[in-house]
Amino acid sequence: MTGREYLNQIRDTDLNIKCKEREVLRLQQDIMYLQALDYSKDIVSGGQPITFEDKIANIDALSNELMREWSGYLRERERARFLINAISSAKQKAVLIDRYINCYTWEKVAELIGCSVQNIHNLHKRAIRNFEVIFKKVDSI
């Protein structure tokens, strides 16, 4: 795995966790808004009805999975931050942290650092080259 792939993996994990958090929230909202069954309507056969207990079990399973992912994500994010901090250039550090740790868009990173998006891309290329050197040293240990 390259350093760039490692940083992208951290960014992707962050996005995946946020998606699962939204899913847990949606399931919790579903439970809060369960409507009473209307037994006067025709019963449609086929399929398994989802019960209140099923929804609770789904939330519990997804929450447990989310906690495991959070634990691994936090470890890797702190490792990445440690490796990024070994770069000597403050601007290069800021680009990598804002892009991969804070998950900002290129436009937001440019705004925060005070550069154009084109300059951010150039700075990012140099930062990635420096990160690759550090990542390879640590990864080979």
Rosetta silent file (secondary structure, phi, psi, omega in degrees, C-alpha in Angstrom):
SEQUENCE: MTGREYLNQIRDTDLNIKCKEREVLRLQQDIMYLQALDYSKDIVSGGQPITFEDKIANIDALSNELMREWSGYLRERERARFLINAISSAKQKAVLIDRYINCYTWEKVAELIGCSVQNIHNLHKRAIRNFEVIFKKVDSI
SCORE:     score description
SCORE:     0.000 S_00000001
   1 L     0.000  135.928  177.321    0.000    0.000    0.000 S_00000001
   2 L   -84.859  167.222  177.233    1.276    3.451   -0.861 S_00000001
   3 H   -62.504  -39.588  179.154    1.089    6.439    1.449 S_00000001
   4 H   -64.751  -41.814  177.619   -1.550    8.039   -0.756 S_00000001
   5 H   -63.227  -39.041  178.022   -3.673    4.867   -0.664 S_00000001
   6 H   -60.915  -47.499  179.551   -3.301    4.805    3.118 S_00000001
   7 H   -64.949  -40.102  177.645   -4.525    8.398    3.442 S_00000001
   8 H   -65.441  -34.347  177.473   -7.415    7.750    1.036 S_00000001
   9 H   -62.970  -40.638  178.210   -8.373    4.679    3.064 S_00000001
  10 H   -64.650  -44.657  178.435   -8.654    6.855    6.185 S_00000001
  11 H   -61.638  -43.715  179.157  -10.793    9.386    4.310 S_00000001
  12 H   -64.452  -38.938  178.705  -13.007    6.592    2.926 S_00000001
  13 H   -63.828  -40.436  177.302  -13.422    5.056    6.380 S_00000001
  14 H   -59.262  -45.880  179.530  -14.541    8.429    7.725 S_00000001
  15 H   -64.079  -39.822  179.562  -17.176    8.683    4.987 S_00000001
  16 H   -64.475  -42.080  178.748  -18.328    5.110    5.620 S_00000001
  17 H   -63.653  -44.385  179.453  -18.693    5.731    9.356 S_00000001
  18 H   -62.128  -36.698  177.765  -20.701    8.897    8.767 S_00000001
  19 H   -64.696  -44.212  179.081  -22.998    6.981    6.415 S_00000001
  20 H   -66.124  -35.945  176.791  -23.581    4.263    9.026 S_00000001
  21 H   -62.393  -40.092  176.825  -24.261    6.898   11.679 S_00000001
  22 H   -64.772  -36.252  179.206  -26.978    8.343    9.433 S_00000001
  23 H   -66.285  -42.457  177.174  -28.397    4.849    8.992 S_00000001
  24 H   -61.983  -43.704  178.777  -28.549    4.285   12.766 S_00000001
  25 H   -60.556  -42.368  179.074  -30.244    7.666   13.175 S_00000001
  26 H   -63.541  -42.275  178.228  -32.798    6.759   10.491 S_00000001
  27 H   -64.246  -39.241  177.730  -33.545    3.437   12.189 S_00000001
  28 H   -64.500  -39.618  177.914  -33.977    5.197   15.532 S_00000001
  29 H   -66.692  -37.927  177.196  -36.364    7.667   13.920 S_00000001
  30 H   -58.143  -43.006 -179.501  -38.310    4.795   12.345 S_00000001
  31 H   -65.504  -39.975 -178.349  -38.852    3.281   15.773 S_00000001
  32 H   -66.776  -27.449 -175.437  -39.994    6.592   17.217 S_00000001
  33 L  -109.003   23.257  176.826  -42.554    7.036   14.449 S_00000001
  34 L   -59.333  134.421  179.043  -43.977    3.542   14.291 S_00000001
  35 L   -98.954  151.131  177.840  -47.629    3.776   13.448 S_00000001
  36 L   -64.808  146.320  177.864  -50.276    1.570   14.937 S_00000001
  37 L   -74.189  139.347  176.825  -51.371   -1.285   12.763 S_00000001
  38 L  -101.913  103.332 -175.959  -54.740   -0.900   11.102 S_00000001
  39 L   -78.880   -5.547  179.144  -56.368   -4.353   11.286 S_00000001
  40 L   -79.553  -15.845 -179.867  -59.369   -3.240    9.254 S_00000001
  41 L   -83.206  158.551  177.267  -57.308   -3.239    6.036 S_00000001
  42 L   -62.793  145.255  178.493  -56.740   -6.301    3.889 S_00000001
  43 L   -90.059  130.053  177.781  -53.760   -8.394    4.828 S_00000001
  44 L   -98.370  124.508 -178.321  -51.154   -8.725    2.127 S_00000001
  45 L   -90.220  161.805  179.236  -49.393  -12.059    2.234 S_00000001
  46 L   104.177  138.252  178.911  -45.795  -12.671    1.325 S_00000001
  47 L    78.792  163.503  178.214  -42.626  -11.498    2.921 S_00000001
  48 L  -102.829  127.142  176.090  -41.823  -11.182    6.563 S_00000001
  49 L   -68.966  144.780  178.229  -43.131   -8.170    8.438 S_00000001
  50 L   -89.639  121.560 -177.832  -40.477   -6.203   10.281 S_00000001
  51 L   -92.584  169.789  176.222  -41.281   -6.099   13.955 S_00000001
  52 H   -58.146  -42.079 -179.991  -40.283   -3.624   16.610 S_00000001
  53 H   -64.230  -37.609  177.351  -37.830   -6.205   17.974 S_00000001
  54 H   -61.871  -42.930 -179.852  -36.277   -6.609   14.501 S_00000001
  55 H   -64.891  -41.640  177.420  -35.678   -2.886   14.282 S_00000001
  56 H   -62.276  -42.810  179.548  -34.082   -2.820   17.744 S_00000001
  57 H   -64.065  -39.744  177.693  -31.855   -5.758   16.773 S_00000001
  58 H   -62.429  -44.279  178.957  -30.844   -3.976   13.543 S_00000001
  59 H   -62.450  -44.047 -179.068  -29.930   -0.832   15.464 S_00000001
  60 H   -62.708  -45.748 -179.484  -27.968   -2.856   18.010 S_00000001
  61 H   -64.130  -44.687 -179.264  -26.030   -4.794   15.344 S_00000001
  62 H   -67.396  -37.685  178.135  -25.256   -1.675   13.329 S_00000001
  63 H   -64.475  -41.312  177.743  -24.230    0.236   16.457 S_00000001
  64 H   -64.034  -42.987  177.575  -21.822   -2.544   17.470 S_00000001
  65 H   -62.130  -41.381  179.650  -20.320   -2.600   13.979 S_00000001
  66 H   -63.242  -41.859  179.297  -20.004    1.177   14.075 S_00000001
  67 H   -63.873  -40.563  177.235  -18.169    1.098   17.426 S_00000001
  68 H   -63.032  -44.419  179.304  -15.649   -1.451   16.075 S_00000001
  69 H   -63.899  -41.701  178.612  -15.055    0.692   12.996 S_00000001
  70 H   -58.955  -43.320 -178.128  -14.692    3.843   15.102 S_00000001
  71 H   -60.389  -49.929  178.788  -12.062    2.173   17.259 S_00000001
  72 H   -65.850  -39.619 -179.895   -9.918    1.131   14.290 S_00000001
  73 H   -62.061  -44.583 -179.134  -10.496    4.428   12.515 S_00000001
  74 H   -63.468  -39.300  177.259   -9.327    6.501   15.484 S_00000001
  75 H   -62.211  -48.449 -177.931   -6.135    4.427   15.784 S_00000001
  76 H   -67.773  -36.694  179.160   -5.314    4.815   12.076 S_00000001
  77 H   -64.384  -41.488  178.639   -6.214    8.497   12.033 S_00000001
  78 H   -69.066  -35.646  175.589   -3.846    9.221   14.910 S_00000001
  79 H   -63.348  -44.273  179.010   -1.107    7.170   13.216 S_00000001
  80 H   -62.381  -43.177  178.926   -1.620    9.188   10.020 S_00000001
  81 H   -61.020  -41.439  177.874   -1.518   12.450   11.965 S_00000001
  82 H   -60.819  -45.947 -179.844    1.745   11.352   13.598 S_00000001
  83 H   -66.869  -40.505  178.538    3.287   10.533   10.188 S_00000001
  84 H   -62.547  -39.962 -179.033    2.029   13.776    8.646 S_00000001
  85 L   -66.261  -11.665  175.988    3.553   15.759   11.498 S_00000001
  86 L   -78.551  -11.403  176.957    6.979   14.391   10.509 S_00000001
  87 L   -74.941  138.320 -174.955    6.808   16.569    7.369 S_00000001
  88 L   -78.545  -31.186 -177.176    8.789   19.774    7.855 S_00000001
  89 L   -78.506  124.495  179.401    6.573   22.144    5.823 S_00000001
  90 H   -64.079  -38.976 -179.839    3.670   23.579    7.801 S_00000001
  91 H   -67.515  -39.326  178.018    1.613   24.168    4.640 S_00000001
  92 H   -64.726  -40.979  175.918    2.137   20.609    3.440 S_00000001
  93 H   -59.256  -47.123 -177.196    1.052   19.293    6.838 S_00000001
  94 H   -61.198  -41.433  179.582   -2.036   21.504    6.744 S_00000001
  95 H   -61.240  -48.452 -177.584   -3.009   20.297    3.261 S_00000001
  96 H   -67.089  -41.847 -179.966   -2.763   16.636    4.233 S_00000001
  97 H   -66.771  -46.325 -179.575   -4.515   17.034    7.571 S_00000001
  98 H   -65.711  -35.306 -178.186   -7.340   19.158    6.163 S_00000001
  99 H   -78.202  -47.818 -170.623   -7.835   16.856    3.171 S_00000001
 100 H  -100.751  -29.912  179.309   -7.449   13.401    4.735 S_00000001
 101 H   -91.097  -46.366 -179.840   -8.028   13.816    8.472 S_00000001
 102 L   -88.563   -9.552  175.998  -10.649   16.599    8.423 S_00000001
 103 L    58.839   40.062  177.358  -12.105   15.397    5.069 S_00000001
 104 L   -84.090  157.456  174.884  -12.460   18.860    3.557 S_00000001
 105 L   -72.882  165.359  177.613  -12.977   19.521   -0.147 S_00000001
 106 H   -60.581  -38.528 -179.797  -10.131   20.968   -2.210 S_00000001
 107 H   -63.870  -41.435  179.365  -11.929   24.322   -2.259 S_00000001
 108 H   -67.784  -40.863  177.711  -12.230   24.382    1.530 S_00000001
 109 H   -60.686  -45.159  179.456   -8.566   23.396    1.968 S_00000001
 110 H   -60.474  -43.162  179.360   -7.546   26.203   -0.409 S_00000001
 111 H   -62.405  -45.043 -177.502   -9.687   28.686    1.504 S_00000001
 112 H   -66.191  -35.678 -178.157   -8.267   27.645    4.879 S_00000001
 113 H   -87.946  -21.301  178.221   -4.664   27.839    3.717 S_00000001
 114 L    86.389   37.108  179.193   -5.178   30.978    1.655 S_00000001
 115 L  -128.780  169.289  172.314   -4.160   29.637   -1.764 S_00000001
 116 L   -76.969  162.767  178.763   -5.844   28.977   -5.060 S_00000001
 117 H   -62.035  -39.462  177.925   -7.122   25.469   -5.733 S_00000001
 118 H   -60.124  -43.972  178.307   -4.379   25.036   -8.376 S_00000001
 119 H   -65.434  -34.866  177.494   -1.716   25.954   -5.813 S_00000001
 120 H   -63.775  -41.678  178.627   -3.276   23.533   -3.325 S_00000001
 121 H   -62.905  -41.141  177.330   -2.985   20.724   -5.872 S_00000001
 122 H   -65.334  -43.211  177.829    0.680   21.556   -6.449 S_00000001
 123 H   -63.710  -39.161  178.922    1.310   21.753   -2.710 S_00000001
 124 H   -62.317  -42.576  179.199   -0.541   18.462   -2.259 S_00000001
 125 H   -59.290  -44.866  178.623    1.698   16.719   -4.819 S_00000001
 126 H   -65.947  -40.459 -179.753    4.810   17.801   -2.919 S_00000001
 127 H   -64.246  -41.436  179.182    3.218   16.852    0.410 S_00000001
 128 H   -64.434  -41.839  177.630    2.296   13.395   -0.872 S_00000001
 129 H   -58.769  -45.308  178.244    5.874   12.833   -2.122 S_00000001
 130 H   -66.082  -39.040  178.905    7.216   13.745    1.321 S_00000001
 131 H   -65.274  -40.346  179.587    4.585   11.630    3.055 S_00000001
 132 H   -56.493  -43.060 -179.877    5.437    8.634    0.837 S_00000001
 133 H   -61.534  -47.019 -179.201    9.060    8.752    2.012 S_00000001
 134 H   -66.325  -43.668 -178.744    8.012    8.820    5.678 S_00000001
 135 H   -61.613  -43.241 -179.730    5.319    6.174    5.168 S_00000001
 136 H   -63.742  -40.096  178.801    7.739    3.778    3.438 S_00000001
 137 H   -62.194  -47.487 -176.945   10.283    4.147    6.252 S_00000001
 138 H   -71.978  -38.695 -177.852    7.707    3.426    8.953 S_00000001
 139 H   -68.383  -26.265 -179.001    5.904    0.727    6.971 S_00000001
 140 L   -82.789  -10.218 -178.820    9.144   -1.215    6.418 S_00000001
 141 L   -76.808    0.000    0.000    9.857   -1.410   10.158 S_00000001
